[in-house]
Amino acid sequence: MSTDTEAGSEARTSRGATAPAAGLRDRLGTGTAILAVVSVQLVAFAAAVAVGYPGAYAGFAVLSAAALAVARDRGTFGVLAATLGTVLLVALGLPLLMMVARQNPATVAEMAADPGVQQALYLSVYAPLLAAIASVALGVPLALVLARGFPGQALVESLVDLPLVVPHSVAGLAILFGFGKGGAFGGVQFTIPVIDFTFKFTVLQTMLGMVLAMTFVSAPFAVNAAREAFESVPTRVEWAARTLGANRFETFRRVTAPLAWRGVLTGGVLAWARAVSEFGAVAIVAYSVDFFYLPEGETASAQHAPVFIYNTYLSSGLEQSGAVAVLLLALSAVIFLLVRTVAYDDGGWP
């Protein structure tokens, strides 16, 4: 924990101890202001869409951000920063708002009730979750080593970051070359006689292959976020624990991990999000897979949502594929908000 962080924590603790009611009022006031701004923006966007000029909302958003900066006396630099930052936010958010606004509620409801869509959405949460768990479980030890440094670290960091720049289709081919037929584990098979279970290492069109492909592209996010979190832990705190008799594992468990858990969680969430959005590698390695579908208690066959949306677009057009995309977007947003709420001491809001 940095000095600033410690000082901030002490300040927050002091304020909380001396004036908890004032802190609650501050939070309620800030939350009310944010809710008011968001409401005004949504109303402005709805009005622009209703009159047939949705592009006009972009100008409104930029001008309103500049006006808020002026009202809060942010100075010339603050106004410029708010204005330019809002341009980027508009570029990121306006397409998503337009996609949501142009959906037919009846079509969205119809697609939401489709069992095939439900299975695809379930798979698109379940498989990325397994990939995120694998990325964190294997990436945290590596991140800890990278945070402490060693000779040749630059080479390892380059290898970790390489999947970030590899094209998605190339990532899928790499998985097949590495772990497919004739790959590193292509012939591995074993049987457990007691329960009559046979495991065969196969990645093509299997759940294992899908998780491997997702882990390949998402692990760098988990490793880098965890490494930054570990680097932020003061070494003097760890050394203090060592001088008190704690071994390396106890120091990690009682000092390092508690101070870095939020960064590790952020890395896991980013890894999950990256896996949810993966298309190219999954389409090549595991276009359609069989998996245990918990809501029905039996095995089902489905496609990852990005692949399913692409196929729906080719077969049924923009309207139905857009409806599925909105469902995936809403599901991802809900999970993001839940994780963010849990990850922050003050509930994440406002």
XYZ file of C-alpha atoms in Angstrom:
350
model
C 0.000 0.000 0.000
C 1.475 3.322 -0.985
C 1.982 6.223 1.375
C -0.756 8.112 -0.369
C -3.069 5.160 -0.008
C -2.237 4.793 3.652
C -2.797 8.480 4.199
C -6.056 8.311 2.303
C -7.207 5.348 4.343
C -6.326 7.101 7.565
C -8.146 10.191 6.429
C -11.205 8.179 5.470
C -11.055 6.339 8.801
C -10.766 9.605 10.664
C -13.681 11.135 8.822
C -15.713 7.972 9.332
C -14.982 7.955 13.052
C -15.721 11.627 13.633
C -18.531 12.323 11.250
C -20.199 9.194 9.815
C -23.389 11.094 9.094
C -21.481 13.694 7.095
C -19.820 10.924 5.058
C -23.167 9.344 4.298
C -24.562 12.721 3.248
C -21.560 13.279 0.992
C -22.076 9.900 -0.672
C -25.793 10.457 -1.094
C -25.127 13.906 -2.511
C -22.541 12.608 -4.962
C -24.767 9.714 -5.948
C -27.706 12.043 -6.508
C -25.586 14.314 -8.707
C -24.336 11.361 -10.790
C -27.871 10.007 -11.135
C -29.076 13.435 -12.259
C -26.331 13.747 -14.881
C -26.966 10.230 -16.208
C -30.718 10.865 -16.338
C -30.264 14.106 -18.271
C -27.937 12.371 -20.735
C -30.392 9.505 -21.295
C -33.299 11.907 -21.781
C -31.234 13.950 -24.255
C -30.281 10.819 -26.172
C -33.890 9.608 -26.261
C -35.039 13.020 -27.509
C -32.374 13.061 -30.242
C -33.422 9.580 -31.389
C -37.120 10.517 -31.284
C -36.638 13.515 -33.584
C -34.472 11.499 -35.963
C -31.125 13.204 -35.275
C -29.240 10.848 -32.921
C -25.943 12.366 -34.011
C -26.980 15.632 -32.370
C -26.643 13.926 -29.005
C -22.869 13.718 -29.520
C -22.662 17.511 -29.594
C -24.917 17.796 -26.560
C -22.813 15.354 -24.557
C -19.550 17.146 -25.345
C -20.969 20.598 -24.644
C -22.641 19.487 -21.411
C -19.368 17.956 -20.172
C -17.568 21.225 -20.893
C -20.334 23.162 -19.140
C -20.090 20.944 -16.056
C -16.327 21.481 -15.944
C -16.834 25.240 -16.158
C -19.519 25.117 -13.453
C -17.175 23.224 -11.149
C -14.416 25.772 -11.793
C -11.956 23.269 -13.256
C -9.998 25.893 -15.152
C -8.956 25.875 -18.786
C -7.023 22.624 -18.554
C -9.872 20.877 -16.764
C -12.435 22.035 -19.303
C -10.216 20.887 -22.173
C -9.629 17.509 -20.516
C -13.348 16.995 -19.864
C -14.226 17.961 -23.429
C -11.663 15.716 -25.127
C -12.388 12.864 -22.740
C -16.084 13.095 -23.493
C -15.354 12.868 -27.220
C -13.783 9.470 -26.590
C -16.638 8.404 -24.300
C -19.124 9.361 -26.994
C -17.177 7.365 -29.583
C -17.273 4.352 -27.261
C -20.770 4.695 -25.897
C -22.833 6.073 -28.750
C -22.651 2.922 -30.929
C -23.743 0.824 -27.951
C -26.611 3.196 -27.149
C -27.688 3.167 -30.775
C -27.593 -0.619 -30.884
C -29.801 -0.815 -27.794
C -32.142 1.953 -28.973
C -32.747 0.344 -32.359
C -33.853 -3.019 -30.952
C -37.411 -4.224 -31.205
C -38.444 -5.227 -27.649
C -40.591 -8.051 -29.035
C -37.630 -9.487 -30.941
C -35.387 -9.195 -27.893
C -37.994 -11.001 -25.793
C -38.387 -13.665 -28.467
C -34.638 -14.276 -28.620
C -34.369 -14.287 -24.824
C -36.927 -17.092 -24.682
C -35.122 -19.146 -27.341
C -33.446 -22.190 -25.690
C -30.587 -22.004 -28.169
C -29.870 -18.402 -27.193
C -30.079 -19.258 -23.505
C -27.565 -22.077 -23.938
C -25.201 -19.814 -25.894
C -25.389 -17.114 -23.204
C -24.880 -19.674 -20.451
C -21.846 -21.091 -22.257
C -20.514 -17.558 -22.781
C -20.448 -16.970 -19.034
C -19.431 -20.463 -17.955
C -16.478 -21.114 -20.309
C -14.897 -17.652 -19.824
C -15.257 -18.142 -16.059
C -13.210 -21.350 -16.299
C -10.649 -19.536 -18.444
C -10.462 -16.656 -15.941
C -9.995 -19.077 -13.034
C -7.198 -20.826 -14.928
C -5.606 -17.477 -15.819
C -5.636 -16.295 -12.208
C -4.583 -19.625 -10.685
C -1.608 -19.946 -13.016
C -0.959 -16.265 -13.562
C -0.732 -15.065 -9.941
C 2.437 -17.070 -9.139
C 4.035 -15.812 -12.349
C 2.944 -12.259 -11.564
C 4.523 -12.492 -8.106
C 7.826 -13.631 -9.618
C 7.701 -10.855 -12.219
C 6.953 -8.252 -9.550
C 10.077 -9.246 -7.619
C 12.262 -9.280 -10.767
C 14.852 -11.731 -12.124
C 17.425 -11.863 -14.941
C 15.786 -12.213 -18.323
C 12.505 -10.830 -17.081
C 11.996 -8.809 -20.262
C 11.863 -11.993 -22.328
C 9.227 -13.552 -20.080
C 7.160 -10.365 -20.051
C 7.308 -10.250 -23.848
C 6.061 -13.839 -24.028
C 3.224 -13.020 -21.616
C 2.188 -9.988 -23.680
C 2.546 -11.703 -27.054
C -1.061 -13.031 -27.144
C -2.228 -9.395 -26.942
C -0.858 -8.652 -30.410
C -1.387 -12.045 -32.037
C -4.381 -12.001 -34.406
C -7.291 -14.007 -33.072
C -7.252 -16.493 -35.907
C -3.520 -17.063 -35.361
C -4.206 -17.726 -31.680
C -6.648 -20.466 -32.678
C -4.153 -22.040 -35.047
C -1.457 -21.889 -32.347
C -3.731 -23.799 -29.972
C -4.297 -26.494 -32.599
C -0.580 -26.753 -33.390
C 0.352 -26.794 -29.726
C -2.333 -28.975 -28.189
C -4.228 -30.510 -31.098
C -3.566 -33.757 -32.958
C 0.203 -34.311 -33.022
C 0.713 -31.522 -30.470
C 2.252 -31.597 -27.019
C -0.537 -33.640 -25.444
C -2.317 -34.966 -28.512
C -2.029 -38.639 -27.531
C -2.640 -38.355 -23.795
C -5.425 -40.623 -22.546
C -6.113 -42.338 -19.255
C -8.968 -44.313 -17.682
C -10.175 -44.525 -14.085
C -11.662 -48.063 -13.853
C -13.516 -47.562 -10.547
C -15.860 -44.957 -11.984
C -15.454 -46.072 -15.600
C -14.173 -42.652 -16.625
C -11.909 -42.093 -19.623
C -10.159 -38.818 -20.271
C -8.720 -38.074 -23.698
C -6.860 -34.848 -24.321
C -8.698 -33.435 -27.332
C -9.061 -29.743 -28.080
C -10.811 -29.650 -31.445
C -14.543 -29.013 -30.925
C -14.325 -29.654 -27.185
C -14.900 -27.648 -24.030
C -11.238 -28.108 -23.155
C -10.206 -26.557 -26.443
C -12.565 -23.617 -25.933
C -11.192 -22.905 -22.454
C -7.613 -23.244 -23.709
C -8.271 -20.787 -26.528
C -9.867 -18.319 -24.103
C -7.057 -18.716 -21.579
C -4.452 -18.101 -24.301
C -5.899 -14.684 -25.143
C -7.001 -13.624 -21.655
C -4.137 -14.722 -19.378
C -2.003 -11.592 -20.085
C -4.684 -9.413 -18.477
C -4.664 -11.470 -15.282
C -0.854 -11.612 -15.108
C -0.290 -7.906 -15.757
C -2.978 -6.730 -13.335
C -1.709 -9.024 -10.580
C 1.897 -7.995 -11.211
C 1.023 -4.311 -10.862
C -0.871 -5.093 -7.656
C 2.090 -6.961 -6.187
C 4.473 -4.166 -7.221
C 2.303 -1.701 -5.291
C 2.809 -3.624 -2.023
C 5.625 -1.921 -0.052
C 8.520 -4.312 0.405
C 9.173 -2.824 3.853
C 5.864 -4.280 5.032
C 6.835 -7.714 3.771
C 10.248 -7.445 5.366
C 8.635 -6.449 8.653
C 6.588 -9.650 8.532
C 9.725 -11.680 7.780
C 11.575 -10.141 10.742
C 8.683 -11.188 12.974
C 9.225 -14.797 12.004
C 6.856 -15.315 9.104
C 8.143 -17.491 6.271
C 7.640 -16.565 2.605
C 4.300 -18.334 2.300
C 2.925 -16.821 5.512
C 4.132 -13.388 4.397
C 2.318 -13.822 1.115
C -0.849 -15.147 2.753
C -1.060 -12.587 5.555
C 0.511 -9.472 4.017
C 1.016 -9.500 0.258
C -2.205 -11.185 -0.848
C -4.548 -9.087 1.372
C -2.971 -5.879 0.053
C -3.028 -6.992 -3.589
C -6.298 -8.920 -3.795
C -8.174 -6.115 -5.505
C -5.671 -5.990 -8.362
C -5.840 -9.775 -8.684
C -9.632 -9.610 -8.804
C -9.467 -6.861 -11.417
C -7.177 -9.049 -13.495
C -9.586 -11.952 -13.202
C -12.512 -9.797 -14.284
C -10.545 -8.434 -17.240
C -9.549 -11.977 -18.206
C -13.180 -13.067 -18.027
C -14.290 -10.111 -20.130
C -11.611 -10.771 -22.729
C -12.669 -14.408 -22.921
C -16.317 -13.445 -23.367
C -15.441 -11.313 -26.394
C -13.150 -13.834 -28.066
C -14.294 -14.889 -31.516
C -11.496 -15.921 -33.891
C -9.646 -18.438 -31.742
C -12.865 -20.019 -30.456
C -14.343 -20.259 -33.955
C -11.277 -22.195 -35.143
C -10.719 -24.428 -32.118
C -14.201 -25.032 -30.725
C -16.875 -23.840 -33.100
C -19.562 -25.836 -31.292
C -19.060 -27.841 -28.086
C -20.914 -30.220 -25.809
C -21.107 -29.154 -22.176
C -23.122 -29.833 -19.035
C -26.053 -27.415 -19.088
C -26.944 -26.964 -15.440
C -30.465 -25.450 -15.872
C -31.633 -28.641 -17.630
C -29.290 -31.037 -15.826
C -28.032 -32.650 -19.022
C -25.473 -32.263 -21.764
C -26.188 -29.659 -24.418
C -24.466 -28.518 -27.580
C -24.022 -24.803 -28.223
C -21.763 -22.135 -29.643
C -19.930 -19.340 -27.867
C -22.103 -16.207 -28.031
C -19.833 -14.200 -30.405
C -19.836 -17.150 -32.819
C -23.575 -17.610 -32.350
C -24.197 -13.897 -33.022
C -22.085 -14.021 -36.176
C -23.984 -17.044 -37.467
C -27.300 -15.428 -36.606
C -26.259 -12.310 -38.516
C -25.412 -14.394 -41.597
C -28.563 -16.502 -41.446
C -31.206 -14.139 -40.038
C -29.885 -10.621 -40.471
C -29.144 -7.588 -38.353
C -32.343 -7.465 -36.284
C -32.127 -10.893 -34.641
C -28.349 -10.856 -34.267
C -28.615 -7.401 -32.703
C -31.183 -8.694 -30.220
C -28.818 -11.472 -29.099
C -25.968 -8.964 -28.925
C -28.017 -6.734 -26.637
C -28.776 -9.699 -24.371
C -25.071 -10.536 -24.146
C -24.261 -6.871 -23.525
C -26.829 -6.631 -20.725
C -25.616 -9.866 -19.122
C -21.992 -8.720 -19.219
C -22.906 -5.297 -17.802
C -24.791 -6.858 -14.882
C -21.856 -9.116 -14.014
C -19.431 -6.205 -14.278
C -21.559 -4.087 -11.949
C -21.897 -6.907 -9.422
C -18.156 -7.527 -9.353
C -17.395 -3.821 -9.078
C -19.838 -3.502 -6.184
C -18.186 -6.377 -4.351
C -14.641 -5.249 -5.118
C -14.856 -1.863 -3.437
C -14.947 -1.321 0.303
C -17.621 1.340 0.033
C -19.827 -0.766 -2.211
C -18.472 0.769 -5.395
C -21.174 3.373 -5.539
C -21.331 6.088 -6.432
